[in-house]
Short mmCIF file of C-alpha atoms and ligand atoms in Angstrom, two decimals:
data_model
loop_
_atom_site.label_atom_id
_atom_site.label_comp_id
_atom_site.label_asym_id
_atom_site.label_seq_id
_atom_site.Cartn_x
_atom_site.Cartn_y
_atom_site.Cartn_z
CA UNK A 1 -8.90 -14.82 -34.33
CA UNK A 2 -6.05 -17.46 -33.55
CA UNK A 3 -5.71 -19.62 -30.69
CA UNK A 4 -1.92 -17.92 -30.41
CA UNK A 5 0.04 -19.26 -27.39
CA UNK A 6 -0.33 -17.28 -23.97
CA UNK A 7 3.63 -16.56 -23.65
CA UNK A 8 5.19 -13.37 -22.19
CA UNK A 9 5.68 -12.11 -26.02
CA UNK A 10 2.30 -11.71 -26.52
CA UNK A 11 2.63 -9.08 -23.63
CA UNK A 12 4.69 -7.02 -26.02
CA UNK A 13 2.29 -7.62 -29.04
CA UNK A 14 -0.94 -6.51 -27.28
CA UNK A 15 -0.02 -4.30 -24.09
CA UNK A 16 0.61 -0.73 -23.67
CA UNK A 17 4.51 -0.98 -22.75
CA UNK A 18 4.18 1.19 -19.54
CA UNK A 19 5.24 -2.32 -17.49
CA UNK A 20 7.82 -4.41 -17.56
CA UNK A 21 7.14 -8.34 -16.38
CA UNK A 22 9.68 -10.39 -16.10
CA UNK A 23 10.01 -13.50 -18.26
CA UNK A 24 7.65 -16.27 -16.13
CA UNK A 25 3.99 -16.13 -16.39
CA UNK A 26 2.39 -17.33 -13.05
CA UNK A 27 -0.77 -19.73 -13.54
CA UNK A 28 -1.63 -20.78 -9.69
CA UNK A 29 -0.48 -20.02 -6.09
CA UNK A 30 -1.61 -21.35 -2.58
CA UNK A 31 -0.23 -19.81 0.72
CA UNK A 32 3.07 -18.46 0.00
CA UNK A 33 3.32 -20.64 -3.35
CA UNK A 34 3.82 -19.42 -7.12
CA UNK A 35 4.14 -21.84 -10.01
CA UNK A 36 4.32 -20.70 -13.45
CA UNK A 37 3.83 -21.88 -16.90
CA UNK A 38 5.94 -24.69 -17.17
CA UNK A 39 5.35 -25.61 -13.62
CA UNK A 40 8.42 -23.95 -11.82
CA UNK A 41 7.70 -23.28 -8.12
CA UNK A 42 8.48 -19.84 -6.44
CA UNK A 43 8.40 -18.69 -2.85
CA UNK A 44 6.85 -15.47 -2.86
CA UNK A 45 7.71 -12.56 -0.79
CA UNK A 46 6.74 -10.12 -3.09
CA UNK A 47 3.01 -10.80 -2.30
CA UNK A 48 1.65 -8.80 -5.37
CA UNK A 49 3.17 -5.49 -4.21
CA UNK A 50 1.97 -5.30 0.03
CA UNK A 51 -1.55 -7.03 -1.27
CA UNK A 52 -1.91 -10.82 -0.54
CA UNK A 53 -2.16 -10.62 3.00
CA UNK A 54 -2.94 -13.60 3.03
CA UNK A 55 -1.50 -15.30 0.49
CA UNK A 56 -2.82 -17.23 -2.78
CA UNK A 57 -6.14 -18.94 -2.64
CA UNK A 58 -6.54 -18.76 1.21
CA UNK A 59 -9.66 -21.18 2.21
CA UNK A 60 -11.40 -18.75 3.75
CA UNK A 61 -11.40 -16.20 1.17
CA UNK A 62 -12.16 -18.23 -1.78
CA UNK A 63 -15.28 -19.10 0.33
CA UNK A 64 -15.87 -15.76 0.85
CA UNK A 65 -15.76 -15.35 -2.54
CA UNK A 66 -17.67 -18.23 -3.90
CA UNK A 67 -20.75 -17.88 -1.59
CA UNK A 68 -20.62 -14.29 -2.86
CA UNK A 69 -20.67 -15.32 -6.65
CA UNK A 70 -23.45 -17.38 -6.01
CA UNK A 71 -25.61 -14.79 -4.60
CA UNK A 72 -24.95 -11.07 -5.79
CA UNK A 73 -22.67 -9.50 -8.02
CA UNK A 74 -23.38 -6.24 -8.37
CA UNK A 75 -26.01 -4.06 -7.90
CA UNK A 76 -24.59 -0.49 -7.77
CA UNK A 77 -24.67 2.12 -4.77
CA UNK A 78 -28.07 2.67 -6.38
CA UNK A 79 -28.71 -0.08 -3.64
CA UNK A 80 -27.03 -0.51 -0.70
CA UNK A 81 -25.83 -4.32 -0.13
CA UNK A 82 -24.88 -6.57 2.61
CA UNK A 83 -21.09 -7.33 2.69
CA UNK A 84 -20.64 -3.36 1.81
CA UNK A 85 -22.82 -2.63 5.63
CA UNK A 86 -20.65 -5.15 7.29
CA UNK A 87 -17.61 -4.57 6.21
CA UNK A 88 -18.30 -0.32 6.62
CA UNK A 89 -19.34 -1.11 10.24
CA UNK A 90 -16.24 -3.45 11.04
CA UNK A 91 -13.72 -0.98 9.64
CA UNK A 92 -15.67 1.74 12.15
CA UNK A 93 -15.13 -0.56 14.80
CA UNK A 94 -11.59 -1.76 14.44
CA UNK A 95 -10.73 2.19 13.32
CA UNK A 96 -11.17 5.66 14.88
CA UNK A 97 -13.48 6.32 12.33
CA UNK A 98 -17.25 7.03 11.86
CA UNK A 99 -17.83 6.97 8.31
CA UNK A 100 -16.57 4.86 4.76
CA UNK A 101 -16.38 5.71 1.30
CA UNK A 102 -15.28 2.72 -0.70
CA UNK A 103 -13.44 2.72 -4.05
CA UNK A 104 -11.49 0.18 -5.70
CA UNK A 105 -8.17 1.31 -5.91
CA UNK A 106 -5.29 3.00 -3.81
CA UNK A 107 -5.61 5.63 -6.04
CA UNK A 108 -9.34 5.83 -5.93
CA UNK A 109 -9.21 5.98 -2.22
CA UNK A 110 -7.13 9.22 -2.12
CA UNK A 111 -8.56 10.70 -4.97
CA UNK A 112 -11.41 10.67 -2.60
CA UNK A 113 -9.67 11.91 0.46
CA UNK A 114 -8.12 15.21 -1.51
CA UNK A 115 -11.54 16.00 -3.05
CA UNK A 116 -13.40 15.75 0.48
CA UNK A 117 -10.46 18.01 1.81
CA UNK A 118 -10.94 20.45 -0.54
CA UNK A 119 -14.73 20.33 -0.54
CA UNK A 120 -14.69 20.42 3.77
CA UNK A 121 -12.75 23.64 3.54
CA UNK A 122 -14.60 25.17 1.12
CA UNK A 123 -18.08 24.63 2.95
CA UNK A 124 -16.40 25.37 6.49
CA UNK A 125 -13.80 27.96 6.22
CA UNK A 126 -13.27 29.47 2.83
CA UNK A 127 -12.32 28.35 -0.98
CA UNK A 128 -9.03 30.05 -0.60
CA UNK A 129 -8.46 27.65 1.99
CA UNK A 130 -7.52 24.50 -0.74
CA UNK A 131 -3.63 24.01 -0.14
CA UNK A 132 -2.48 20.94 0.08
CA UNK A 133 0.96 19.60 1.77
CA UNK A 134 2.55 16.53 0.69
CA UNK A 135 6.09 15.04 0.84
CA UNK A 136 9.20 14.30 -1.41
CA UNK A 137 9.19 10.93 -2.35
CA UNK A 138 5.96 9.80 -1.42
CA UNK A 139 3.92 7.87 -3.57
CA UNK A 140 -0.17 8.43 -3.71
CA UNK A 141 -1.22 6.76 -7.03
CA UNK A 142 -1.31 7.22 -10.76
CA UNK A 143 -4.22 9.42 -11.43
CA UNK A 144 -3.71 13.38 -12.36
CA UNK A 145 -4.49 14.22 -8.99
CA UNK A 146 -2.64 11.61 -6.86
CA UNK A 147 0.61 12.20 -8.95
CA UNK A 148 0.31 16.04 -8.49
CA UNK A 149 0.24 14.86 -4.76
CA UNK A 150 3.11 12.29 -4.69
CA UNK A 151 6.17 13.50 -4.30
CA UNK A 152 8.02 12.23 -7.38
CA UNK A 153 8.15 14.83 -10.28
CA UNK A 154 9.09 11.40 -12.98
CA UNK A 155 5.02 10.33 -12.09
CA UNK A 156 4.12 13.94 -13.85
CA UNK A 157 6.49 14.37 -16.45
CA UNK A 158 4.14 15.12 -19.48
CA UNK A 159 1.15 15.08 -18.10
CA UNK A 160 0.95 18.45 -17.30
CA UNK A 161 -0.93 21.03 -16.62
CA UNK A 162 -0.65 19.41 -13.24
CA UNK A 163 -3.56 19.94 -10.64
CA UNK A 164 -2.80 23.61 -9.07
CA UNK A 165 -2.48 24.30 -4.74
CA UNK A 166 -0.01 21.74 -3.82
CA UNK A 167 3.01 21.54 -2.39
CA UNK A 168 5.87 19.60 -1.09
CA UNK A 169 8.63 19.50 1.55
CA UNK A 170 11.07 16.84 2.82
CA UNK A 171 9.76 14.05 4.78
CA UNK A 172 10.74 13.66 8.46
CA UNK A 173 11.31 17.70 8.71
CA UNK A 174 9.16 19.22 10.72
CA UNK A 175 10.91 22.75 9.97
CA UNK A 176 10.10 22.77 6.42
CA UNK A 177 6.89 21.58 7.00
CA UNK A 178 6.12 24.42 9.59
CA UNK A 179 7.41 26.83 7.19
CA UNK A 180 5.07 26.42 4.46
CA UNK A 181 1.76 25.17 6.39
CA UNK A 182 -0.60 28.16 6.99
CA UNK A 183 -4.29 29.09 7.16
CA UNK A 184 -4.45 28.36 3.80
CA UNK A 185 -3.48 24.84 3.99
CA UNK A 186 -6.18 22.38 3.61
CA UNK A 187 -4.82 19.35 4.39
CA UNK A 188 -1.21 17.55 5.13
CA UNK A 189 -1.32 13.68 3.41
CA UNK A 190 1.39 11.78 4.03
CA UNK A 191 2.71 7.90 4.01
CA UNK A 192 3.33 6.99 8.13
CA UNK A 193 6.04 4.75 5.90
CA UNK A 194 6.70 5.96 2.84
CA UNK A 195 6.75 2.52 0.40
CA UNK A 196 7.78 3.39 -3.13
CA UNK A 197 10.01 5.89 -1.69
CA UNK A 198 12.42 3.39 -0.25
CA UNK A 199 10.27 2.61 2.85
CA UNK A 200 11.14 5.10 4.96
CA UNK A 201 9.13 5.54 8.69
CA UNK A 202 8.17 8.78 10.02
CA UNK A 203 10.05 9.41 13.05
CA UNK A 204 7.59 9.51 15.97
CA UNK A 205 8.82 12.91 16.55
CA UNK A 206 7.75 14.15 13.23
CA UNK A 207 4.66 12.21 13.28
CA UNK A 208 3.57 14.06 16.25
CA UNK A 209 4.44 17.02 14.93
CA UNK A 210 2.46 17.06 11.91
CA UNK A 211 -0.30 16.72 13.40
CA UNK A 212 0.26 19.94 15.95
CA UNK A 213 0.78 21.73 13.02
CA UNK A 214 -2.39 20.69 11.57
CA UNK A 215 -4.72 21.22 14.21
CA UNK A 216 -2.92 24.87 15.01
CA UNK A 217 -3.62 25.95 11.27
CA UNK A 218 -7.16 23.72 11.46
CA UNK A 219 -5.82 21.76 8.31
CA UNK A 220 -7.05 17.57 7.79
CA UNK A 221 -4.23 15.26 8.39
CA UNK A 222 -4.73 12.62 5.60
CA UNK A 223 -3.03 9.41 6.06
CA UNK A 224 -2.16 7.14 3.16
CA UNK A 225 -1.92 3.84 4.61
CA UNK A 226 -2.78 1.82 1.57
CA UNK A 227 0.46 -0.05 1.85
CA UNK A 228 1.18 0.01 5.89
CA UNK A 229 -2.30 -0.42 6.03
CA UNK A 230 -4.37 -4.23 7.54
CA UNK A 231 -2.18 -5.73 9.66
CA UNK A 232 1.67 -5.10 7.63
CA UNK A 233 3.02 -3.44 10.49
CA UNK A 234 1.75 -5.47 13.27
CA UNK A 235 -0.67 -3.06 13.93
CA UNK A 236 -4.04 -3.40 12.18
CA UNK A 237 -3.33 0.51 10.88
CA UNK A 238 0.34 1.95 11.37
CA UNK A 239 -1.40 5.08 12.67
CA UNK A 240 -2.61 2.78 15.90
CA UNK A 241 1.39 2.31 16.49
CA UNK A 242 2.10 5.68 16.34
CA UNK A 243 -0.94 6.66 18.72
CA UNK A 244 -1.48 9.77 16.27
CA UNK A 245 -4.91 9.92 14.58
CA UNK A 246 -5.67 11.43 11.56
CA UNK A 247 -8.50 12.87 10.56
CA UNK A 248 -8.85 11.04 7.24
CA UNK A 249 -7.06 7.18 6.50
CA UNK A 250 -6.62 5.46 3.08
CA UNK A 251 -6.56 1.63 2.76
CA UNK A 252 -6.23 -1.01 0.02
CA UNK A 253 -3.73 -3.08 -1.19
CA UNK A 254 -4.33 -5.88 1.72
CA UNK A 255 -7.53 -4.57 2.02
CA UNK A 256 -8.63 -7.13 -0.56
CA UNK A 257 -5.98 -9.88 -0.57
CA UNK A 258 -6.05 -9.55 -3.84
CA UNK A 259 -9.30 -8.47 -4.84
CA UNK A 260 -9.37 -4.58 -6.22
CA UNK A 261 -10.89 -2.95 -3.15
CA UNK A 262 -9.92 0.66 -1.70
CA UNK A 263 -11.31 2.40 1.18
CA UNK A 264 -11.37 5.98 2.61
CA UNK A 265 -12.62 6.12 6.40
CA UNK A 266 -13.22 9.52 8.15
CA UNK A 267 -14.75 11.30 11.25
CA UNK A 268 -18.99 11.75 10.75
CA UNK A 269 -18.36 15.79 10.84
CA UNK A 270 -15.86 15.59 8.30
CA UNK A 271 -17.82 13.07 6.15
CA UNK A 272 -20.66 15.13 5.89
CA UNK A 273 -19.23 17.64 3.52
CA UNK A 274 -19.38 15.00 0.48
CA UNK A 275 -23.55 15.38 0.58
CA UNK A 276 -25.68 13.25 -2.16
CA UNK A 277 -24.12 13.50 -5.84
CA UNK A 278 -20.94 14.81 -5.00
CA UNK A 279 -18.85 11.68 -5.63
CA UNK A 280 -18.81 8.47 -6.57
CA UNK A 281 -18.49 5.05 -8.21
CA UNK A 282 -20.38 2.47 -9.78
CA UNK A 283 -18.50 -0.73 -8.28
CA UNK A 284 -17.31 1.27 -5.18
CA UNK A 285 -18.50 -1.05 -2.16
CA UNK A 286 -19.15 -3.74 -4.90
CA UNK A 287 -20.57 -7.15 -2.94
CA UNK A 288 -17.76 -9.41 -4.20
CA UNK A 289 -14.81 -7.10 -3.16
CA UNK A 290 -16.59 -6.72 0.15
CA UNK A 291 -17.47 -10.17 0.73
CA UNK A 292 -13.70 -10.95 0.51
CA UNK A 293 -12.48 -8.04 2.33
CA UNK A 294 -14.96 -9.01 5.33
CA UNK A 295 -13.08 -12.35 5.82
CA UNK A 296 -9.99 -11.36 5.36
CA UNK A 297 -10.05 -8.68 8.02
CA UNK A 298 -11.81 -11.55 10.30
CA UNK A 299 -8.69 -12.70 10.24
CA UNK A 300 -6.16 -9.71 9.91
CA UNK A 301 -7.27 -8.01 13.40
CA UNK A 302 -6.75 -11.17 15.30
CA UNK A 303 -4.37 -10.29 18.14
CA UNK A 304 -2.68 -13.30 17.56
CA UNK A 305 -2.38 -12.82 13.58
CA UNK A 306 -1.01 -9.20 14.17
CA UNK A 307 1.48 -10.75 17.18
CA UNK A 308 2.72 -13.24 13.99
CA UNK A 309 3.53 -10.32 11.87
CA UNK A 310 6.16 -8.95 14.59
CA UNK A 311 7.24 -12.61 14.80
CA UNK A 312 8.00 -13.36 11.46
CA UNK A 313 9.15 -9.87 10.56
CA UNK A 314 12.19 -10.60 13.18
CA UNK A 315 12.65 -13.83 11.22
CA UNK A 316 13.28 -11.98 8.03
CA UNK A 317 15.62 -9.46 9.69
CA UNK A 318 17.61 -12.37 11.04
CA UNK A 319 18.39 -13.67 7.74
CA UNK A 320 18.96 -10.25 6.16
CA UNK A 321 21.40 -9.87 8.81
CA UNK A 322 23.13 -12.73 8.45
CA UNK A 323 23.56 -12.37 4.21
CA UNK A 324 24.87 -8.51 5.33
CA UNK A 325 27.72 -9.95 8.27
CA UNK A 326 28.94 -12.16 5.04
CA UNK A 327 28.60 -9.73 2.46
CA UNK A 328 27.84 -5.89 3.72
CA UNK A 329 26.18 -5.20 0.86
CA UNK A 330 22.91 -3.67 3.18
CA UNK A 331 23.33 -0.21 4.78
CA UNK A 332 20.24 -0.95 7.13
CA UNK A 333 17.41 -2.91 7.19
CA UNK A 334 14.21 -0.13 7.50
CA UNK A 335 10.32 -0.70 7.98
CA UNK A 336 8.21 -2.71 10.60
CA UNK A 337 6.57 -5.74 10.95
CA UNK A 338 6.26 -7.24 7.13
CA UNK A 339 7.24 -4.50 5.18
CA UNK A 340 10.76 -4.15 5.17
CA UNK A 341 13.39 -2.88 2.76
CA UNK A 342 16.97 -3.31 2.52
CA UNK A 343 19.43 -0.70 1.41
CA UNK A 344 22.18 -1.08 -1.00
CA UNK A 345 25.35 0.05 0.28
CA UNK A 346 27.19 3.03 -2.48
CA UNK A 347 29.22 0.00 -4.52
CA UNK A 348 25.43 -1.59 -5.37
CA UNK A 349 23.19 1.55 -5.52
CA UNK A 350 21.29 1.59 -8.51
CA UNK A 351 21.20 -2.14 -8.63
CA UNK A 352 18.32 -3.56 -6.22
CA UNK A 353 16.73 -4.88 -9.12
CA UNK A 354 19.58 -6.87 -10.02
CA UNK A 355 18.92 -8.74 -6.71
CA UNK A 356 14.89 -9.49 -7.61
CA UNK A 357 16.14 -10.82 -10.79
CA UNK A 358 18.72 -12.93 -9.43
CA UNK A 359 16.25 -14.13 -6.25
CA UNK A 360 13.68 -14.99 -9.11
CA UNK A 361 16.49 -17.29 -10.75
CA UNK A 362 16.83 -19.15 -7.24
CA UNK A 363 12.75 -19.54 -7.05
CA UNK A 364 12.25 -16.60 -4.99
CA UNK A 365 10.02 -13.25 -5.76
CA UNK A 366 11.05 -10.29 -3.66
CA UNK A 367 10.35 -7.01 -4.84
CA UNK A 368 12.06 -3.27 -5.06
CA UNK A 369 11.50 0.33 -3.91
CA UNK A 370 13.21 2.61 -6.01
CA UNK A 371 16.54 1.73 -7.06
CA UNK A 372 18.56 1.56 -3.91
CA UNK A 373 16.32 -0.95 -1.63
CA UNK A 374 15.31 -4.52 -1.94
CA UNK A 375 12.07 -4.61 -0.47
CA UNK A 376 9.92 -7.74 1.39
CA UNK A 377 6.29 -7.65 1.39
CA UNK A 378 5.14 -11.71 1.97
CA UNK A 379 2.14 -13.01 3.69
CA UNK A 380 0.87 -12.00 6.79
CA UNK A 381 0.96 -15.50 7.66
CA UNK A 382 3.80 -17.02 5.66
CA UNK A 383 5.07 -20.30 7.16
CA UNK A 384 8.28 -19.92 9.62
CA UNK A 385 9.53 -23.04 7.76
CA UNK A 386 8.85 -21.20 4.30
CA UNK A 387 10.44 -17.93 5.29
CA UNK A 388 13.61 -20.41 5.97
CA UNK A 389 13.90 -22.08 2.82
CA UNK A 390 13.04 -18.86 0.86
CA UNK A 391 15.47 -16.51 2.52
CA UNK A 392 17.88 -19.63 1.87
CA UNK A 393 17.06 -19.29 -1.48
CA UNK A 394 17.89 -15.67 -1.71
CA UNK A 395 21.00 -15.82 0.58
CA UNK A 396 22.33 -18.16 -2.37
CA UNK A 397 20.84 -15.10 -5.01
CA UNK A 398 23.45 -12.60 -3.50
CA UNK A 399 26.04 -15.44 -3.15
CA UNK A 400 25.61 -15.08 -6.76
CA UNK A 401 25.21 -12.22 -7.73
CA UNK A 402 28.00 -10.31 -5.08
CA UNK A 403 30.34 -13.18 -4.99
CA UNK A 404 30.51 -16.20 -2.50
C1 PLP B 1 0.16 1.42 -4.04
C2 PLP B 1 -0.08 2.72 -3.37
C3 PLP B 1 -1.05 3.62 -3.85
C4 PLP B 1 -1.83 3.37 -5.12
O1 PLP B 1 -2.66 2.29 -5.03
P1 PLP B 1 -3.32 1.70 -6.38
O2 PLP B 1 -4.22 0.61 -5.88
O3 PLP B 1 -2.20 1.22 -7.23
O4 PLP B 1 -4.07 2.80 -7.01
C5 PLP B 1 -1.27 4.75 -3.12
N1 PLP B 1 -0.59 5.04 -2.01
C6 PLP B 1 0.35 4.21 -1.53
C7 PLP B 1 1.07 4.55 -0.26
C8 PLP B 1 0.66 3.02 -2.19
O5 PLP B 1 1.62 2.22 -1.73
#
């Protein structure tokens, strides 16, 4: 073994080249604060993909996380632990919910929605009844199951034989959706905003819809919230803006602020169908990820935290605005609260990540969703005077890259 430098070729040495980093490695952030290898500071609105809700390092977590270190690690779900029971009965009580499964990814979380569909149908109704209804262009995770269930045929190429019973129709039509759904349908999952997609929002219309659909044809209405989900949209869960409940919610991402952490929550007469041994996982409801999560949503369901989030998300849209009456190079500026995304007009389409690599040059990490949108996904409490300089910072980007 050599003591071989840490540098971003050593990425292409040693890693499985399904990723593509760009060139800086980060070494340490605080709040809304990235520095890198050689010490270059970034602004981040990127926020690790819709999962630092609180930003880098926040005091309260890394207590969280300390006191947790020095305690318990791990014990199993052979045992139950403490941080797992609070956090499970905080999420009930903030949620419409009875009953949590934890896991420790997005992924993990629906995984575990789908197979407590599938298994609620079977032990009420019938095992013909195992359909499963899911959009075009939504996005539910990388394992075989959650990419047979997203919406974007690339995420399956090769991978087949894909997992059998599922369908998909266009998001934000209700006609297409009411001409496939039937008494064989076992459950409708879809994104309230769909995030990789481009982040698009369900009309309230359609929203509402779907879920008359599902009750008439007594099918689960499954919401993936794992990135609208703690607090992005200025709602602690999307599905409280919307007023329409579903019968089974996903959450991570924010969840953890950055620790891996996934959660399905469900109804008690629902949750009952997955009975002793018929899923699991050995650092599901883990005491670190817990502890963390516990503190951060201390803080997330604050009225006046969630009030910020509408704040600040009208700060950002001022400055988009402002870059698009100089340059119209945005068609519209979509999402809600902190997750927004701005789309290229036809002359730029194909190009958003152009504008994260140019923003990085200027000291600012934004991210992308799909090729035609520049998407924002900072801090739930990212300073008013930092969302200045770092939209200042990528106003000068697009000078840049479109042309002053
Ligand atoms: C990110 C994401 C997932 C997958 O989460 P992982 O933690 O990467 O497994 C699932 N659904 C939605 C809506 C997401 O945005």
């Amino acid at each position: 073994m050599t003591d071989q430098p840490v540098t971003r070729a050593l990425f292409d040495e040693v890693m499985v080249p399904n990723y593509a980093p760009g060139k800086m490695i980060p070494v340490k952030g605080e709040g809304s604060r990235v520095w890198d290898q050689e010490g270059n500071e970034y602004i981040d609105f990127a926020g690790g993909i819709a999962v630092s809700a609180l930003g880098h390092a926040h005091p309260k977590l890394v207590e969280a996380l300390t006191n947790q270190a020095q305690n318990l690690w791990h014990v199993s779900n052979v045992l139950a632990n403490e941080p797992m029971l609070r956090l499970a009965k905080k999420l009930t009580d903030l949620t419409f919910a009875d009953k949590v499964f934890f896991a420790n990814s997005g992924a993990e979380a629906n995984e575990a929605a789908f197979k407590l569909a599938r298994r609620y149908c079977w032990e009420n109704f019938s095992p013909e009844k195992n359909e499963i209804i899911a959009f075009n262009s939504s996005f539910h995770g990388r394992t075989l199951f959650t990419v047979c269930v997203g919406g974007q045929a690339k995420y399956r190429e090769g991978f087949e034989p894909a997992v059998d019973g599922i369908s998909h129709v266009d998001f934000n039509d209700l006609a297409a959706l009411e001409a496939k759904i039937s008494d064989k349908t076992c459950a409708v999952v879809m994104e309230p905003i769909q995030g990789e997609g481009g982040i698009k929002p369900a009309t309230q219309a359609f929203i509402e819809g779907v879920r008359a659909l599902c009750d008439k044809h007594k099918a689960l209405l499954i919401f993936d919230e794992v990135q609208t989900g703690v607090g992005r949209t200025g709602h602690l869960y999307a599905y409280q803006k919307y007023g329409v409940t579903p019968d089974i919610l996903t959450t991570a991402k924010s969840l953890g602020g950055g620790f891996p952490i996934g959660a399905m929550l469900t109804r008690g007469d629902i949750a009952k169908s997955l009975t002793i041994g018929t899923h699991g996982s050995t650092y599901g409801g883990n005491p670190m990820g817990c502890a963390v999560s516990e503190a951060l949503l201390d803080i997330v369901s604050q009225q006046d935290v969630l009030d910020g989030v509408l704040a600040k998300a009208e700060r950002f849209r001022g400055h988009l605005e402002k870059i698009n009456e100089k340059h119209h190079i945005f068609t519209e500026v979509r999402g809600d609260g902190l997750l927004l995304g701005a789309e290229l007009v036809d002359e730029w389409k194909g190009k958003a990540k152009d504008f994260l690599n140019a923003a990085l040059a200027e000291g600012v990490m934004v991210l992308v969703a799909g090729p035609n949108v520049v998407r924002f996904a900072p801090s739930l409490v990212v300073d008013d005077a930092l969302i200045d300089q770092g939209m200042a910072a990528f106003a000068k980007a697009v000078d840049g890259l479109v042309g002053a």
